[in-house]
PDB file of C-alpha atoms in Angstrom:
ATOM      1  CA  ASP Z 652       0.000   0.000   0.000  1.00  0.00           C
ATOM      2  CA  VAL Z 653       1.082   3.533  -0.745  1.00  0.00           C
ATOM      3  CA  LYS Z 654       1.948   5.461   2.329  1.00  0.00           C
ATOM      4  CA  VAL Z 655       2.170   9.213   2.644  1.00  0.00           C
ATOM      5  CA  THR Z 656       3.453  10.301   6.029  1.00  0.00           C
ATOM      6  CA  GLN Z 657       3.351  13.773   7.491  1.00  0.00           C
ATOM      7  CA  SER Z 658       5.804  14.432  10.276  1.00  0.00           C
ATOM      8  CA  SER Z 659       3.327  15.802  12.834  1.00  0.00           C
ATOM      9  CA  ARG Z 660      -0.412  15.429  13.513  1.00  0.00           C
ATOM     10  CA  TYR Z 661      -0.585  18.528  15.700  1.00  0.00           C
ATOM     11  CA  LEU Z 662       1.746  21.501  15.884  1.00  0.00           C
ATOM     12  CA  VAL Z 663       1.631  24.740  17.870  1.00  0.00           C
ATOM     13  CA  LYS Z 664       3.982  27.546  16.849  1.00  0.00           C
ATOM     14  CA  ARG Z 665       4.426  31.183  17.755  1.00  0.00           C
ATOM     15  CA  THR Z 666       3.883  34.114  15.414  1.00  0.00           C
ATOM     16  CA  GLY Z 667       7.061  34.895  13.501  1.00  0.00           C
ATOM     17  CA  GLU Z 668       8.577  31.434  13.828  1.00  0.00           C
ATOM     18  CA  LYS Z 669       9.885  29.572  10.809  1.00  0.00           C
ATOM     19  CA  VAL Z 670       7.889  26.351  10.494  1.00  0.00           C
ATOM     20  CA  PHE Z 671       8.735  23.210   8.553  1.00  0.00           C
ATOM     21  CA  LEU Z 672       6.084  20.658   7.616  1.00  0.00           C
ATOM     22  CA  GLU Z 673       7.530  17.453   6.239  1.00  0.00           C
ATOM     23  CA  CYS Z 674       5.907  14.916   3.949  1.00  0.00           C
ATOM     24  CA  VAL Z 675       7.371  11.604   2.822  1.00  0.00           C
ATOM     25  CA  GLN Z 676       5.915   9.078   0.383  1.00  0.00           C
ATOM     26  CA  ASP Z 677       7.239   5.570  -0.102  1.00  0.00           C
ATOM     27  CA  MET Z 678       5.961   4.647  -3.569  1.00  0.00           C
ATOM     28  CA  ASP Z 679       8.323   6.549  -5.872  1.00  0.00           C
ATOM     29  CA  HIS Z 680       5.615   9.023  -6.945  1.00  0.00           C
ATOM     30  CA  GLU Z 681       6.681  11.837  -9.216  1.00  0.00           C
ATOM     31  CA  ASN Z 682       4.066  14.370  -8.114  1.00  0.00           C
ATOM     32  CA  MET Z 683       3.590  15.834  -4.672  1.00  0.00           C
ATOM     33  CA  PHE Z 684       1.196  18.495  -3.441  1.00  0.00           C
ATOM     34  CA  TRP Z 685       0.557  20.670  -0.382  1.00  0.00           C
ATOM     35  CA  TYR Z 686      -2.992  21.810   0.383  1.00  0.00           C
ATOM     36  CA  ARG Z 687      -4.502  23.713   3.248  1.00  0.00           C
ATOM     37  CA  GLN Z 688      -8.029  23.026   4.402  1.00  0.00           C
ATOM     38  CA  ASP Z 689     -10.221  25.548   6.129  1.00  0.00           C
ATOM     39  CA  PRO Z 690     -13.912  25.288   7.081  1.00  0.00           C
ATOM     40  CA  GLY Z 691     -16.162  26.292   4.206  1.00  0.00           C
ATOM     41  CA  LEU Z 692     -13.243  26.733   1.801  1.00  0.00           C
ATOM     42  CA  GLY Z 693     -12.422  23.130   0.978  1.00  0.00           C
ATOM     43  CA  LEU Z 694      -8.876  22.241  -0.033  1.00  0.00           C
ATOM     44  CA  ARG Z 695      -6.762  24.951  -1.578  1.00  0.00           C
ATOM     45  CA  LEU Z 696      -3.508  24.172  -3.350  1.00  0.00           C
ATOM     46  CA  ILE Z 697      -0.442  25.928  -1.978  1.00  0.00           C
ATOM     47  CA  TYR Z 698       2.437  24.433  -3.995  1.00  0.00           C
ATOM     48  CA  PHE Z 699       3.120  21.331  -6.019  1.00  0.00           C
ATOM     49  CA  SER Z 700       6.094  19.566  -7.529  1.00  0.00           C
ATOM     50  CA  TYR Z 701       6.405  17.268 -10.549  1.00  0.00           C
ATOM     51  CA  ASP Z 702      10.032  16.357 -10.041  1.00  0.00           C
ATOM     52  CA  VAL Z 703      13.000  16.723  -7.745  1.00  0.00           C
ATOM     53  CA  LYS Z 704      14.070  20.364  -7.328  1.00  0.00           C
ATOM     54  CA  MET Z 705      11.027  21.449  -9.305  1.00  0.00           C
ATOM     55  CA  LYS Z 706       8.179  23.461  -7.798  1.00  0.00           C
ATOM     56  CA  GLU Z 707       5.165  25.352  -9.023  1.00  0.00           C
ATOM     57  CA  LYS Z 708       2.876  27.771  -7.240  1.00  0.00           C
ATOM     58  CA  GLY Z 709      -0.655  26.735  -6.538  1.00  0.00           C
ATOM     59  CA  ASP Z 710      -3.580  29.018  -5.820  1.00  0.00           C
ATOM     60  CA  ILE Z 711      -2.394  30.454  -2.486  1.00  0.00           C
ATOM     61  CA  PRO Z 712       1.435  30.407  -2.330  1.00  0.00           C
ATOM     62  CA  GLU Z 713       1.886  33.688  -0.455  1.00  0.00           C
ATOM     63  CA  GLY Z 714       3.680  33.232   2.853  1.00  0.00           C
ATOM     64  CA  TYR Z 715       4.883  29.738   1.953  1.00  0.00           C
ATOM     65  CA  SER Z 716       7.804  28.114   0.217  1.00  0.00           C
ATOM     66  CA  VAL Z 717       8.655  24.488  -0.549  1.00  0.00           C
ATOM     67  CA  SER Z 718      11.640  22.258  -0.976  1.00  0.00           C
ATOM     68  CA  ARG Z 719      12.028  18.979  -2.842  1.00  0.00           C
ATOM     69  CA  GLU Z 720      15.616  17.811  -2.654  1.00  0.00           C
ATOM     70  CA  LYS Z 721      14.718  14.112  -2.849  1.00  0.00           C
ATOM     71  CA  LYS Z 722      11.936  12.433  -4.771  1.00  0.00           C
ATOM     72  CA  GLU Z 723      10.248  10.997  -1.691  1.00  0.00           C
ATOM     73  CA  ARG Z 724      10.225  14.156   0.427  1.00  0.00           C
ATOM     74  CA  PHE Z 725       8.325  17.422  -0.042  1.00  0.00           C
ATOM     75  CA  SER Z 726       8.641  20.084   2.623  1.00  0.00           C
ATOM     76  CA  LEU Z 727       6.379  23.057   3.199  1.00  0.00           C
ATOM     77  CA  ILE Z 728       7.987  26.058   4.861  1.00  0.00           C
ATOM     78  CA  LEU Z 729       6.229  28.930   6.568  1.00  0.00           C
ATOM     79  CA  GLU Z 730       8.896  31.611   6.487  1.00  0.00           C
ATOM     80  CA  SER Z 731       7.351  33.672   9.290  1.00  0.00           C
ATOM     81  CA  ALA Z 732       4.252  32.060  10.719  1.00  0.00           C
ATOM     82  CA  SER Z 733       1.171  34.214  11.172  1.00  0.00           C
ATOM     83  CA  THR Z 734      -2.132  33.508  12.900  1.00  0.00           C
ATOM     84  CA  ASN Z 735      -3.974  33.405   9.564  1.00  0.00           C
ATOM     85  CA  GLN Z 736      -1.890  30.344   8.681  1.00  0.00           C
ATOM     86  CA  THR Z 737      -3.600  28.361  11.421  1.00  0.00           C
ATOM     87  CA  SER Z 738      -5.124  25.528   9.423  1.00  0.00           C
ATOM     88  CA  MET Z 739      -5.109  21.850   8.529  1.00  0.00           C
ATOM     89  CA  TYR Z 740      -2.308  21.075   6.074  1.00  0.00           C
ATOM     90  CA  LEU Z 741      -2.573  18.071   3.799  1.00  0.00           C
ATOM     91  CA  CYS Z 742       0.151  16.520   1.687  1.00  0.00           C
ATOM     92  CA  ALA Z 743      -0.676  14.311  -1.302  1.00  0.00           C
ATOM     93  CA  SER Z 744       1.163  12.411  -4.015  1.00  0.00           C
ATOM     94  CA  THR Z 745       0.276  10.894  -7.383  1.00  0.00           C
ATOM     95  CA  PRO Z 746       2.235   8.405  -9.484  1.00  0.00           C
ATOM     96  CA  ASP Z 747       2.751  10.336 -12.711  1.00  0.00           C
ATOM     97  CA  ASN Z 748       1.264  12.836 -15.130  1.00  0.00           C
ATOM     98  CA  ARG Z 749      -1.520  10.514 -16.129  1.00  0.00           C
ATOM     99  CA  ARG Z 750      -3.553  12.169 -13.415  1.00  0.00           C
ATOM    100  CA  ALA Z 751      -4.327   9.100 -11.376  1.00  0.00           C
ATOM    101  CA  GLU Z 752      -5.789   9.117  -7.883  1.00  0.00           C
ATOM    102  CA  ALA Z 753      -4.069  11.077  -5.145  1.00  0.00           C
ATOM    103  CA  PHE Z 754      -2.839   9.516  -1.927  1.00  0.00           C
ATOM    104  CA  PHE Z 755      -3.034  11.734   1.122  1.00  0.00           C
ATOM    105  CA  GLY Z 756      -1.189  11.962   4.394  1.00  0.00           C
ATOM    106  CA  GLN Z 757      -3.119  12.094   7.650  1.00  0.00           C
ATOM    107  CA  GLY Z 758      -2.857  15.870   7.880  1.00  0.00           C
ATOM    108  CA  THR Z 759      -1.096  18.317  10.201  1.00  0.00           C
ATOM    109  CA  ARG Z 760      -3.244  20.627  12.264  1.00  0.00           C
ATOM    110  CA  LEU Z 761      -1.125  23.743  12.767  1.00  0.00           C
ATOM    111  CA  THR Z 762      -2.027  26.399  15.299  1.00  0.00           C
ATOM    112  CA  VAL Z 763      -0.115  29.673  15.264  1.00  0.00           C
ATOM    113  CA  VAL Z 764      -0.446  31.664  18.475  1.00  0.00           C
TER     114      VAL Z 764
ATOM    115  CA  SER A 715     -10.274  29.467  -7.357  1.00  0.00           C
ATOM    116  CA  GLN A 716     -12.288  26.335  -6.777  1.00  0.00           C
ATOM    117  CA  GLN A 717     -13.100  24.284  -9.815  1.00  0.00           C
ATOM    118  CA  GLY A 718     -15.580  21.928  -8.166  1.00  0.00           C
ATOM    119  CA  GLU A 719     -18.494  23.005  -6.017  1.00  0.00           C
ATOM    120  CA  GLU A 720     -20.461  20.421  -4.049  1.00  0.00           C
ATOM    121  CA  ASP A 721     -24.124  20.618  -3.262  1.00  0.00           C
ATOM    122  CA  PRO A 722     -25.555  20.370  -0.665  1.00  0.00           C
ATOM    123  CA  GLN A 723     -23.005  21.570   1.857  1.00  0.00           C
ATOM    124  CA  ALA A 724     -24.469  19.248   4.477  1.00  0.00           C
ATOM    125  CA  LEU A 725     -26.779  16.239   4.444  1.00  0.00           C
ATOM    126  CA  SER A 726     -28.391  14.313   7.284  1.00  0.00           C
ATOM    127  CA  ILE A 727     -30.052  10.953   6.638  1.00  0.00           C
ATOM    128  CA  GLN A 728     -31.137   7.810   8.460  1.00  0.00           C
ATOM    129  CA  GLU A 729     -29.169   4.599   8.198  1.00  0.00           C
ATOM    130  CA  GLY A 730     -30.382   2.588   5.230  1.00  0.00           C
ATOM    131  CA  GLU A 731     -31.399   5.610   3.162  1.00  0.00           C
ATOM    132  CA  ASN A 732     -29.570   6.728   0.039  1.00  0.00           C
ATOM    133  CA  ALA A 733     -27.379   9.820   0.012  1.00  0.00           C
ATOM    134  CA  THR A 734     -26.929  11.906  -3.116  1.00  0.00           C
ATOM    135  CA  MET A 735     -24.553  14.799  -3.545  1.00  0.00           C
ATOM    136  CA  ASN A 736     -23.663  16.838  -6.591  1.00  0.00           C
ATOM    137  CA  CYS A 737     -20.570  18.518  -7.940  1.00  0.00           C
ATOM    138  CA  SER A 738     -20.435  21.264 -10.541  1.00  0.00           C
ATOM    139  CA  TYR A 739     -17.296  22.495 -12.242  1.00  0.00           C
ATOM    140  CA  LYS A 740     -16.410  25.330 -14.584  1.00  0.00           C
ATOM    141  CA  THR A 741     -13.880  24.259 -17.211  1.00  0.00           C
ATOM    142  CA  SER A 742     -13.177  21.160 -19.294  1.00  0.00           C
ATOM    143  CA  ILE A 743     -11.812  18.211 -17.379  1.00  0.00           C
ATOM    144  CA  ASN A 744      -9.859  15.051 -18.051  1.00  0.00           C
ATOM    145  CA  ASN A 745     -11.113  13.180 -14.991  1.00  0.00           C
ATOM    146  CA  LEU A 746     -13.367  13.738 -12.011  1.00  0.00           C
ATOM    147  CA  GLN A 747     -12.724  12.002  -8.719  1.00  0.00           C
ATOM    148  CA  TRP A 748     -14.569  11.641  -5.446  1.00  0.00           C
ATOM    149  CA  TYR A 749     -12.840  11.446  -2.073  1.00  0.00           C
ATOM    150  CA  ARG A 750     -14.014  10.809   1.486  1.00  0.00           C
ATOM    151  CA  GLN A 751     -12.586  12.445   4.599  1.00  0.00           C
ATOM    152  CA  ASN A 752     -13.321  11.232   8.088  1.00  0.00           C
ATOM    153  CA  SER A 753     -13.179  13.887  10.769  1.00  0.00           C
ATOM    154  CA  GLY A 754      -9.700  15.358  11.181  1.00  0.00           C
ATOM    155  CA  ARG A 755      -8.032  12.874   8.849  1.00  0.00           C
ATOM    156  CA  GLY A 756      -6.600  12.811   5.335  1.00  0.00           C
ATOM    157  CA  LEU A 757      -8.659  12.150   2.221  1.00  0.00           C
ATOM    158  CA  VAL A 758      -9.253   8.692   0.828  1.00  0.00           C
ATOM    159  CA  HIS A 759      -9.908   8.112  -2.857  1.00  0.00           C
ATOM    160  CA  LEU A 760     -13.297   6.567  -3.668  1.00  0.00           C
ATOM    161  CA  ILE A 761     -13.771   6.550  -7.413  1.00  0.00           C
ATOM    162  CA  LEU A 762     -12.492   8.146 -10.628  1.00  0.00           C
ATOM    163  CA  ILE A 763     -14.582   8.767 -13.723  1.00  0.00           C
ATOM    164  CA  ARG A 764     -13.020   9.845 -16.991  1.00  0.00           C
ATOM    165  CA  SER A 765     -14.460  12.564 -19.180  1.00  0.00           C
ATOM    166  CA  ASN A 766     -15.610  10.040 -21.804  1.00  0.00           C
ATOM    167  CA  GLU A 767     -17.509   7.955 -19.229  1.00  0.00           C
ATOM    168  CA  ARG A 768     -21.081   8.646 -18.111  1.00  0.00           C
ATOM    169  CA  GLU A 769     -21.539   6.313 -15.157  1.00  0.00           C
ATOM    170  CA  LYS A 770     -19.400   4.208 -12.858  1.00  0.00           C
ATOM    171  CA  HIS A 771     -20.116   1.884  -9.956  1.00  0.00           C
ATOM    172  CA  SER A 772     -18.032   0.708  -7.048  1.00  0.00           C
ATOM    173  CA  GLY A 773     -19.781  -1.318  -4.370  1.00  0.00           C
ATOM    174  CA  ARG A 774     -22.505   0.915  -2.895  1.00  0.00           C
ATOM    175  CA  LEU A 775     -21.228   3.946  -4.793  1.00  0.00           C
ATOM    176  CA  ARG A 776     -22.596   5.182  -8.090  1.00  0.00           C
ATOM    177  CA  VAL A 777     -21.083   8.154  -9.882  1.00  0.00           C
ATOM    178  CA  THR A 778     -22.507   9.898 -12.917  1.00  0.00           C
ATOM    179  CA  LEU A 779     -20.875  12.514 -15.105  1.00  0.00           C
ATOM    180  CA  ASP A 780     -22.610  14.938 -17.454  1.00  0.00           C
ATOM    181  CA  THR A 781     -19.955  16.911 -19.294  1.00  0.00           C
ATOM    182  CA  SER A 782     -22.564  18.975 -21.150  1.00  0.00           C
ATOM    183  CA  LYS A 783     -23.803  20.307 -17.807  1.00  0.00           C
ATOM    184  CA  LYS A 784     -20.347  20.197 -16.206  1.00  0.00           C
ATOM    185  CA  SER A 785     -21.711  18.241 -13.284  1.00  0.00           C
ATOM    186  CA  SER A 786     -21.321  14.950 -11.463  1.00  0.00           C
ATOM    187  CA  SER A 787     -23.263  13.164  -8.774  1.00  0.00           C
ATOM    188  CA  LEU A 788     -22.264  10.661  -6.123  1.00  0.00           C
ATOM    189  CA  LEU A 789     -24.900   8.282  -4.805  1.00  0.00           C
ATOM    190  CA  ILE A 790     -24.292   6.171  -1.717  1.00  0.00           C
ATOM    191  CA  THR A 791     -26.919   3.462  -1.459  1.00  0.00           C
ATOM    192  CA  ALA A 792     -28.098   1.806   1.767  1.00  0.00           C
ATOM    193  CA  SER A 793     -26.045   4.169   3.899  1.00  0.00           C
ATOM    194  CA  ARG A 794     -24.388   3.089   7.138  1.00  0.00           C
ATOM    195  CA  ALA A 795     -23.261   5.043  10.177  1.00  0.00           C
ATOM    196  CA  ALA A 796     -19.683   4.466   8.998  1.00  0.00           C
ATOM    197  CA  ASP A 797     -20.446   6.516   5.876  1.00  0.00           C
ATOM    198  CA  THR A 798     -20.559   9.633   8.065  1.00  0.00           C
ATOM    199  CA  ALA A 799     -17.812  11.809   6.590  1.00  0.00           C
ATOM    200  CA  SER A 800     -17.153  14.720   4.271  1.00  0.00           C
ATOM    201  CA  TYR A 801     -17.142  14.001   0.559  1.00  0.00           C
ATOM    202  CA  PHE A 802     -15.169  15.999  -1.982  1.00  0.00           C
ATOM    203  CA  CYS A 803     -15.080  16.059  -5.722  1.00  0.00           C
ATOM    204  CA  ALA A 804     -11.806  16.839  -7.476  1.00  0.00           C
ATOM    205  CA  THR A 805     -11.125  17.663 -11.087  1.00  0.00           C
ATOM    206  CA  ASP A 806      -8.098  17.933 -13.299  1.00  0.00           C
ATOM    207  CA  GLY A 807      -7.813  19.388 -16.757  1.00  0.00           C
ATOM    208  CA  LYS A 808      -5.693  21.553 -19.009  1.00  0.00           C
ATOM    209  CA  ALA A 809      -7.202  24.805 -17.734  1.00  0.00           C
ATOM    210  CA  ALA A 810      -6.079  23.885 -14.225  1.00  0.00           C
ATOM    211  CA  GLY A 811      -2.563  23.105 -15.428  1.00  0.00           C
ATOM    212  CA  ASN A 812      -3.023  19.435 -14.620  1.00  0.00           C
ATOM    213  CA  LYS A 813      -3.438  20.254 -10.942  1.00  0.00           C
ATOM    214  CA  LEU A 814      -6.008  18.397  -8.898  1.00  0.00           C
ATOM    215  CA  THR A 815      -8.569  20.964  -7.746  1.00  0.00           C
ATOM    216  CA  PHE A 816     -11.047  20.262  -4.966  1.00  0.00           C
ATOM    217  CA  GLY A 817     -14.451  21.621  -4.095  1.00  0.00           C
ATOM    218  CA  GLY A 818     -15.727  22.671  -0.685  1.00  0.00           C
ATOM    219  CA  GLY A 819     -17.174  19.278   0.195  1.00  0.00           C
ATOM    220  CA  THR A 820     -20.468  17.849   1.425  1.00  0.00           C
ATOM    221  CA  ARG A 821     -20.732  16.829   5.087  1.00  0.00           C
ATOM    222  CA  VAL A 822     -22.828  13.699   5.419  1.00  0.00           C
ATOM    223  CA  LEU A 823     -24.270  12.540   8.724  1.00  0.00           C
ATOM    224  CA  VAL A 824     -25.827   9.080   8.809  1.00  0.00           C
ATOM    225  CA  LYS A 825     -27.914   8.602  11.911  1.00  0.00           C
ATOM    226  CA  PRO A 826     -28.249   5.070  13.311  1.00  0.00           C
TER     227      PRO A 826
END
């Protein structure tokens, strides 16, 4: 079974801190995605990556950056956390550009205080 | 911007009844998928329907796709308490740059 693992289920950080959310997948998937989920807004795409060292902005990239140094790992970085970044963050991966189903991690609920 | 929009936003039914939810989208798609999310967890893939398909079944799930109306429906037959979850449609297509774009979801409560 494909497994997508996010490093933390719950995280509490202070305003202004630099925050790293890690995501690892074990099935050699080319594509990886970071979404945030907020009540009433569904899932919104922050960044995605189709290959190592490659990244593309999603719909709401402001305040975030990403890193993909290895194929299996996709990191989301909050350069200076703010309270409006309190949210559920979901990582996903897909096998290739044939647009198959996405496999999701369990989510990280981040609270910025 | 959200490509898919689910309707209704919330649904409450008795165990054994059918649950139907709809998804509308704006631009041409390659595929449409439905996902389930249990409270506070990640999403789990349920079913994928391609743009040249009109109907698909998987167990108690039935999905239809009407590309002329840019809409899809998900039917869960003989619902169970374990079906209580949020359900999301997701689309991909050239206009979205091959990204997978999700709607706001339908929250389904199945009462025992």
